[in-house]
Amino acid sequence: MPQSAEKILDHAPLFREPEYRRMLAEKKLNFECPHPDEIVADQSEFTKTWEYREKNLAREALVVNPAKACQPLGAVFAAAGFERTMSFVHGSQGCVAYYRSHLSRHFKEPASAVSSSMTEDAAVFGGLKNMVDGLANTYALYDPTMIAVSTTCMAEVIGDDLHGFIENAKSEGSVPANLDVPFAHTPAFVGSHVDGYDGMVKGILEHFWKGRERKEFNGTINIVPGFDGFCVGNNRELKRLLDLMDVSYTLIQDASDQFDTPSDGMYRMYDGGTTIEHVKDALDAEATLSLQHYNTRKTLEYCNELGQTTASFHYPLGVNATDELLMKISEISGKEIPSTIGLERGRLVDAMADSQAWLHGKKYAIYGDPDFVYAVARFVMETGGEPIHCLATNGTSAWEREMKELFASSPFGKDAKVWAGKDLWALRSLLFTEPVDLLIGNSYGKYLERDTGTPLIRLTFPIFDRHHHHRFPLMGYQGGLRVLTTILDTIFDKLDRETSKIGVTDYSYDLTR
């Protein structure tokens, strides 16, 4: 065997060794009942045709590789953005393992969450005992300041009453009566992670604000980032801009430190996060702004009902989107945008102009959450690019209308199409029948890249197969510059690969571009 103590191979080269090749070939022949290679090849070619595309897009009863996750994942991420908060998911252990692994694989950091460990008996008789015991264990073992409770499919199907269960647990002494235990119902069989995020943030605000009298402080602003796999870089960039403007603000749900803890010999189960005192004081803010509209619809509605001014954005990436955010903040706070930020804007515009010859006319397919897709489509049109396919599995009809309005605002959107509710298998058909130059999304797009040959740019959650992208911002002018550079690097890398054969394609293997 090729594997020994003196010769340790990673799994990729290991399975290329002759012994493993023979083993896998015999397994395929004896156990997979494969069709003849000719039939497989014919069917593969058929899936690239317009005829198959029409059948694929008409599909209703089956979803293949959706570009979304379920509600509790969003709730777990939301809870991570508050001081010393442990996420408690009322449901099975397997579900919680999925949320934790998804977050830890993306951020390369531990993602803490606990489960009430519901099994078959709880599904029949209800999960009250699981809640009582689980909250007691969580409080005793992990010493949280707050426990944020969400649900999985099992708890929602049987109709467990979270408020009643939590009150029962407190009355039985499971946790102190004054412990903050906000909750959100997050059924995984409807909606997506953005709805779970929204529900949990609203649940936490409601827990601390309900029944209190609001005293408005003019010029103060709450900012809700939304579900964001780039929160580490984005939140820090946002705070830098706000500090430069000398704005009074509270960043509600700040997970930047939680998912970027240092290696200094000390393990931090909790790090950073919006403090409970700041959450309480946020009731008195003049306004609450959301950086992602579709992540925070219920939260903003609640803030508005309490008398706060509210506004939302679609992931402020690029020139115009950042302009709008900063001008709104300036309007509410009464603070001017300093010249130092103006210089950053000018540098981004200069970089876009420097590279316009390579960006103009490039065609893109973009997928992900609704706000992210909107933001990236808007930015690539600023660079002279054309967003041909824009897909959000969790996109709504309202999002579809907004996307069409965005396309109509620029000549670069004339050939753009929006695909709400479609999945990545549908996008595969779109890429084969109407090819583009670049694909923008998350790590799941690497299979589309392999199938269609379309270079993938990873700019949204989850990114499993690359490291540390989330530590750098995408939002703001600095974030726009990073996205611009990433797009250009992908274009130039592709060009280098296409012109690397000596004497055949290397006539334009340029040193200077």
Short mmCIF file of N, CA and C in Angstrom, two decimals, residues 277-390:
data_model
loop_
_atom_site.label_atom_id
_atom_site.label_comp_id
_atom_site.label_asym_id
_atom_site.label_seq_id
_atom_site.Cartn_x
_atom_site.Cartn_y
_atom_site.Cartn_z
N GLU A 277 -26.33 45.81 27.25
CA GLU A 277 -26.63 47.21 27.57
C GLU A 277 -26.83 48.03 26.31
N HIS A 278 -26.01 47.77 25.31
CA HIS A 278 -26.17 48.49 24.04
C HIS A 278 -27.48 48.11 23.34
N VAL A 279 -27.85 46.83 23.45
CA VAL A 279 -29.13 46.42 22.86
C VAL A 279 -30.28 47.14 23.55
N LYS A 280 -30.23 47.22 24.87
CA LYS A 280 -31.28 47.93 25.61
C LYS A 280 -31.34 49.40 25.20
N ASP A 281 -30.19 50.05 25.14
CA ASP A 281 -30.14 51.48 24.80
C ASP A 281 -30.55 51.73 23.35
N ALA A 282 -30.42 50.71 22.50
CA ALA A 282 -30.75 50.88 21.08
C ALA A 282 -32.21 51.22 20.85
N LEU A 283 -33.07 50.95 21.84
CA LEU A 283 -34.48 51.34 21.73
C LEU A 283 -34.62 52.84 21.53
N ASP A 284 -33.71 53.63 22.10
CA ASP A 284 -33.82 55.08 22.08
C ASP A 284 -33.16 55.72 20.86
N ALA A 285 -32.64 54.91 19.95
CA ALA A 285 -32.01 55.47 18.75
C ALA A 285 -33.04 56.16 17.87
N GLU A 286 -32.58 57.14 17.13
CA GLU A 286 -33.47 57.83 16.21
C GLU A 286 -33.86 56.93 15.04
N ALA A 287 -32.91 56.12 14.60
CA ALA A 287 -33.15 55.33 13.39
C ALA A 287 -32.49 53.96 13.48
N THR A 288 -33.05 53.00 12.77
CA THR A 288 -32.43 51.70 12.57
C THR A 288 -32.28 51.46 11.08
N LEU A 289 -31.05 51.21 10.65
CA LEU A 289 -30.76 50.95 9.25
C LEU A 289 -30.35 49.49 9.09
N SER A 290 -30.79 48.88 8.02
CA SER A 290 -30.39 47.52 7.70
C SER A 290 -29.53 47.53 6.45
N LEU A 291 -28.43 46.80 6.49
CA LEU A 291 -27.56 46.72 5.31
C LEU A 291 -28.06 45.69 4.31
N GLN A 292 -29.05 44.86 4.71
CA GLN A 292 -29.61 43.86 3.81
C GLN A 292 -31.12 43.79 4.04
N HIS A 293 -31.87 44.33 3.10
CA HIS A 293 -33.32 44.47 3.27
C HIS A 293 -34.01 43.13 3.49
N TYR A 294 -33.71 42.13 2.66
CA TYR A 294 -34.44 40.87 2.72
C TYR A 294 -34.05 40.02 3.92
N ASN A 295 -33.00 40.41 4.63
CA ASN A 295 -32.59 39.73 5.86
C ASN A 295 -33.32 40.27 7.09
N THR A 296 -33.99 41.41 6.97
CA THR A 296 -34.42 42.12 8.18
C THR A 296 -35.81 42.74 8.05
N ARG A 297 -36.68 42.16 7.27
CA ARG A 297 -37.99 42.79 7.04
C ARG A 297 -38.82 42.87 8.31
N LYS A 298 -38.90 41.79 9.08
CA LYS A 298 -39.69 41.80 10.31
C LYS A 298 -39.04 42.68 11.38
N THR A 299 -37.71 42.67 11.43
CA THR A 299 -37.00 43.50 12.41
C THR A 299 -37.26 44.98 12.16
N LEU A 300 -37.16 45.40 10.90
CA LEU A 300 -37.40 46.81 10.59
C LEU A 300 -38.85 47.20 10.82
N GLU A 301 -39.76 46.31 10.52
CA GLU A 301 -41.18 46.58 10.77
C GLU A 301 -41.42 46.81 12.26
N TYR A 302 -40.78 45.99 13.09
CA TYR A 302 -40.92 46.15 14.54
C TYR A 302 -40.33 47.48 15.00
N CYS A 303 -39.14 47.83 14.50
CA CYS A 303 -38.50 49.10 14.88
C CYS A 303 -39.36 50.29 14.46
N ASN A 304 -39.96 50.18 13.29
CA ASN A 304 -40.81 51.25 12.78
C ASN A 304 -42.06 51.42 13.64
N GLU A 305 -42.63 50.30 14.08
CA GLU A 305 -43.81 50.36 14.94
C GLU A 305 -43.53 51.08 16.25
N LEU A 306 -42.28 51.02 16.70
CA LEU A 306 -41.91 51.68 17.96
C LEU A 306 -41.55 53.14 17.78
N GLY A 307 -41.61 53.63 16.56
CA GLY A 307 -41.38 55.05 16.31
C GLY A 307 -40.03 55.39 15.73
N GLN A 308 -39.18 54.39 15.46
CA GLN A 308 -37.87 54.69 14.87
C GLN A 308 -37.99 54.90 13.37
N THR A 309 -37.15 55.79 12.86
CA THR A 309 -36.99 55.90 11.41
C THR A 309 -36.25 54.65 10.92
N THR A 310 -36.70 54.08 9.83
CA THR A 310 -36.03 52.88 9.31
C THR A 310 -35.70 53.07 7.83
N ALA A 311 -34.63 52.41 7.43
CA ALA A 311 -34.24 52.38 6.01
C ALA A 311 -33.43 51.12 5.79
N SER A 312 -33.46 50.61 4.58
CA SER A 312 -32.72 49.38 4.28
C SER A 312 -31.98 49.54 2.96
N PHE A 313 -30.93 48.73 2.83
CA PHE A 313 -30.07 48.76 1.65
C PHE A 313 -29.87 47.33 1.17
N HIS A 314 -29.28 47.22 -0.01
CA HIS A 314 -29.03 45.90 -0.58
C HIS A 314 -27.53 45.65 -0.61
N TYR A 315 -26.94 45.43 0.58
CA TYR A 315 -25.53 45.06 0.69
C TYR A 315 -24.67 46.13 0.00
N PRO A 316 -24.30 47.20 0.72
CA PRO A 316 -23.63 48.35 0.09
C PRO A 316 -22.23 48.05 -0.42
N LEU A 317 -22.18 47.58 -1.65
CA LEU A 317 -20.94 47.21 -2.33
C LEU A 317 -20.82 48.07 -3.58
N GLY A 318 -19.66 48.69 -3.78
CA GLY A 318 -19.46 49.49 -4.98
C GLY A 318 -19.66 50.97 -4.72
N VAL A 319 -19.62 51.75 -5.77
CA VAL A 319 -19.62 53.21 -5.63
C VAL A 319 -20.99 53.74 -5.23
N ASN A 320 -22.00 53.53 -6.05
CA ASN A 320 -23.30 54.13 -5.79
C ASN A 320 -23.96 53.60 -4.53
N ALA A 321 -23.82 52.30 -4.28
CA ALA A 321 -24.44 51.71 -3.09
C ALA A 321 -23.80 52.26 -1.81
N THR A 322 -22.48 52.42 -1.81
CA THR A 322 -21.82 53.01 -0.64
C THR A 322 -22.18 54.48 -0.50
N ASP A 323 -22.26 55.19 -1.62
CA ASP A 323 -22.71 56.59 -1.58
C ASP A 323 -24.04 56.72 -0.85
N GLU A 324 -24.99 55.88 -1.24
CA GLU A 324 -26.34 55.97 -0.67
C GLU A 324 -26.33 55.71 0.83
N LEU A 325 -25.57 54.71 1.27
CA LEU A 325 -25.51 54.41 2.69
C LEU A 325 -24.91 55.57 3.47
N LEU A 326 -23.77 56.09 3.02
CA LEU A 326 -23.10 57.16 3.75
C LEU A 326 -23.93 58.44 3.76
N MET A 327 -24.60 58.73 2.67
CA MET A 327 -25.43 59.93 2.64
C MET A 327 -26.63 59.81 3.57
N LYS A 328 -27.20 58.62 3.68
CA LYS A 328 -28.32 58.41 4.62
C LYS A 328 -27.83 58.55 6.06
N ILE A 329 -26.67 57.98 6.36
CA ILE A 329 -26.10 58.12 7.70
C ILE A 329 -25.81 59.59 8.00
N SER A 330 -25.27 60.31 7.03
CA SER A 330 -25.00 61.73 7.22
C SER A 330 -26.29 62.52 7.46
N GLU A 331 -27.33 62.18 6.72
CA GLU A 331 -28.62 62.87 6.86
C GLU A 331 -29.21 62.67 8.25
N ILE A 332 -29.16 61.45 8.75
CA ILE A 332 -29.77 61.16 10.06
C ILE A 332 -28.91 61.70 11.20
N SER A 333 -27.60 61.52 11.10
CA SER A 333 -26.71 61.89 12.20
C SER A 333 -26.36 63.36 12.23
N GLY A 334 -26.51 64.04 11.08
CA GLY A 334 -26.08 65.43 10.98
C GLY A 334 -24.58 65.60 10.84
N LYS A 335 -23.87 64.50 10.63
CA LYS A 335 -22.42 64.53 10.49
C LYS A 335 -22.04 64.55 9.01
N GLU A 336 -21.05 65.35 8.69
CA GLU A 336 -20.57 65.42 7.31
C GLU A 336 -19.69 64.22 6.99
N ILE A 337 -19.67 63.86 5.72
CA ILE A 337 -18.76 62.80 5.26
C ILE A 337 -17.39 63.43 5.07
N PRO A 338 -16.37 62.99 5.81
CA PRO A 338 -15.06 63.65 5.75
C PRO A 338 -14.37 63.44 4.41
N SER A 339 -13.43 64.31 4.14
CA SER A 339 -12.71 64.26 2.86
C SER A 339 -11.90 62.99 2.72
N THR A 340 -11.47 62.41 3.84
CA THR A 340 -10.69 61.17 3.76
C THR A 340 -11.51 60.05 3.12
N ILE A 341 -12.80 60.01 3.43
CA ILE A 341 -13.66 59.00 2.80
C ILE A 341 -13.87 59.34 1.33
N GLY A 342 -13.99 60.63 1.03
CA GLY A 342 -14.11 61.06 -0.36
C GLY A 342 -12.92 60.63 -1.19
N LEU A 343 -11.73 60.67 -0.60
CA LEU A 343 -10.53 60.22 -1.31
C LEU A 343 -10.60 58.72 -1.60
N GLU A 344 -11.11 57.94 -0.64
CA GLU A 344 -11.26 56.50 -0.87
C GLU A 344 -12.19 56.24 -2.04
N ARG A 345 -13.26 57.01 -2.10
CA ARG A 345 -14.21 56.87 -3.21
C ARG A 345 -13.50 57.15 -4.54
N GLY A 346 -12.74 58.22 -4.57
CA GLY A 346 -12.04 58.60 -5.80
C GLY A 346 -11.04 57.55 -6.23
N ARG A 347 -10.40 56.90 -5.28
CA ARG A 347 -9.43 55.86 -5.62
C ARG A 347 -10.10 54.64 -6.22
N LEU A 348 -11.30 54.30 -5.71
CA LEU A 348 -12.04 53.18 -6.31
C LEU A 348 -12.45 53.52 -7.73
N VAL A 349 -12.96 54.73 -7.94
CA VAL A 349 -13.35 55.14 -9.29
C VAL A 349 -12.14 55.12 -10.22
N ASP A 350 -10.99 55.58 -9.72
CA ASP A 350 -9.78 55.58 -10.53
C ASP A 350 -9.36 54.16 -10.91
N ALA A 351 -9.46 53.24 -9.95
CA ALA A 351 -9.10 51.84 -10.23
C ALA A 351 -10.03 51.25 -11.28
N MET A 352 -11.32 51.56 -11.19
CA MET A 352 -12.27 51.05 -12.18
C MET A 352 -11.95 51.61 -13.56
N ALA A 353 -11.58 52.89 -13.62
CA ALA A 353 -11.23 53.50 -14.91
C ALA A 353 -9.94 52.90 -15.47
N ASP A 354 -8.97 52.63 -14.59
CA ASP A 354 -7.70 52.05 -15.04
C ASP A 354 -7.90 50.70 -15.72
N SER A 355 -8.91 49.96 -15.28
CA SER A 355 -9.09 48.59 -15.75
C SER A 355 -10.30 48.42 -16.66
N GLN A 356 -10.91 49.51 -17.08
CA GLN A 356 -12.18 49.41 -17.81
C GLN A 356 -12.07 48.61 -19.11
N ALA A 357 -10.90 48.64 -19.75
CA ALA A 357 -10.76 47.92 -21.01
C ALA A 357 -10.90 46.41 -20.82
N TRP A 358 -10.55 45.92 -19.62
CA TRP A 358 -10.63 44.49 -19.35
C TRP A 358 -11.98 44.08 -18.78
N LEU A 359 -12.73 45.05 -18.28
CA LEU A 359 -14.00 44.77 -17.62
C LEU A 359 -15.21 45.00 -18.53
N HIS A 360 -15.07 45.93 -19.45
CA HIS A 360 -16.21 46.31 -20.29
C HIS A 360 -16.72 45.12 -21.11
N GLY A 361 -18.01 44.90 -21.01
CA GLY A 361 -18.64 43.85 -21.81
C GLY A 361 -18.53 42.45 -21.27
N LYS A 362 -17.85 42.27 -20.15
CA LYS A 362 -17.77 40.92 -19.55
C LYS A 362 -19.17 40.50 -19.08
N LYS A 363 -19.49 39.23 -19.29
CA LYS A 363 -20.81 38.71 -18.94
C LYS A 363 -20.70 37.86 -17.67
N TYR A 364 -21.71 38.02 -16.79
CA TYR A 364 -21.66 37.37 -15.48
C TYR A 364 -22.92 36.56 -15.21
N ALA A 365 -22.75 35.49 -14.44
CA ALA A 365 -23.86 34.81 -13.77
C ALA A 365 -23.62 34.96 -12.28
N ILE A 366 -24.65 35.38 -11.54
CA ILE A 366 -24.51 35.70 -10.12
C ILE A 366 -25.60 34.95 -9.35
N TYR A 367 -25.24 34.32 -8.24
CA TYR A 367 -26.24 33.62 -7.43
C TYR A 367 -25.93 33.81 -5.95
N GLY A 368 -26.95 33.65 -5.13
CA GLY A 368 -26.78 33.80 -3.68
C GLY A 368 -28.04 34.39 -3.08
N ASP A 369 -27.89 35.04 -1.92
CA ASP A 369 -29.02 35.68 -1.26
C ASP A 369 -29.48 36.90 -2.06
N PRO A 370 -30.75 37.29 -1.93
CA PRO A 370 -31.29 38.37 -2.75
C PRO A 370 -30.50 39.67 -2.69
N ASP A 371 -30.12 40.12 -1.48
CA ASP A 371 -29.40 41.39 -1.37
C ASP A 371 -28.02 41.30 -1.98
N PHE A 372 -27.35 40.17 -1.80
CA PHE A 372 -26.02 39.99 -2.37
C PHE A 372 -26.07 40.02 -3.89
N VAL A 373 -27.02 39.31 -4.48
CA VAL A 373 -27.13 39.27 -5.94
C VAL A 373 -27.41 40.66 -6.49
N TYR A 374 -28.29 41.39 -5.83
CA TYR A 374 -28.59 42.77 -6.25
C TYR A 374 -27.32 43.62 -6.22
N ALA A 375 -26.56 43.53 -5.11
CA ALA A 375 -25.37 44.36 -4.95
C ALA A 375 -24.32 44.06 -6.00
N VAL A 376 -24.06 42.78 -6.24
CA VAL A 376 -23.01 42.41 -7.20
C VAL A 376 -23.43 42.78 -8.62
N ALA A 377 -24.70 42.56 -8.96
CA ALA A 377 -25.18 42.94 -10.29
C ALA A 377 -25.03 44.44 -10.50
N ARG A 378 -25.35 45.22 -9.48
CA ARG A 378 -25.22 46.67 -9.58
C ARG A 378 -23.76 47.08 -9.77
N PHE A 379 -22.86 46.42 -9.03
CA PHE A 379 -21.45 46.78 -9.12
C PHE A 379 -20.86 46.41 -10.47
N VAL A 380 -21.17 45.22 -10.97
CA VAL A 380 -20.57 44.84 -12.25
C VAL A 380 -21.08 45.74 -13.37
N MET A 381 -22.31 46.24 -13.26
CA MET A 381 -22.78 47.20 -14.27
C MET A 381 -22.03 48.52 -14.16
N GLU A 382 -21.61 48.89 -12.93
CA GLU A 382 -20.77 50.09 -12.77
C GLU A 382 -19.44 49.93 -13.48
N THR A 383 -18.95 48.71 -13.59
CA THR A 383 -17.66 48.45 -14.25
C THR A 383 -17.81 48.24 -15.76
N GLY A 384 -19.04 48.29 -16.26
CA GLY A 384 -19.26 48.03 -17.68
C GLY A 384 -19.56 46.58 -17.99
N GLY A 385 -19.76 45.77 -16.95
CA GLY A 385 -20.09 44.36 -17.14
C GLY A 385 -21.59 44.15 -17.30
N GLU A 386 -21.95 42.94 -17.73
CA GLU A 386 -23.36 42.62 -18.00
C GLU A 386 -23.79 41.42 -17.16
N PRO A 387 -24.69 41.62 -16.19
CA PRO A 387 -25.19 40.50 -15.37
C PRO A 387 -26.26 39.71 -16.12
N ILE A 388 -25.87 38.68 -16.83
CA ILE A 388 -26.79 37.95 -17.71
C ILE A 388 -27.77 37.10 -16.92
N HIS A 389 -27.28 36.33 -15.94
CA HIS A 389 -28.14 35.46 -15.13
C HIS A 389 -27.99 35.85 -13.66
N CYS A 390 -29.09 36.22 -13.01
CA CYS A 390 -29.09 36.58 -11.59
C CYS A 390 -30.10 35.69 -10.88
#
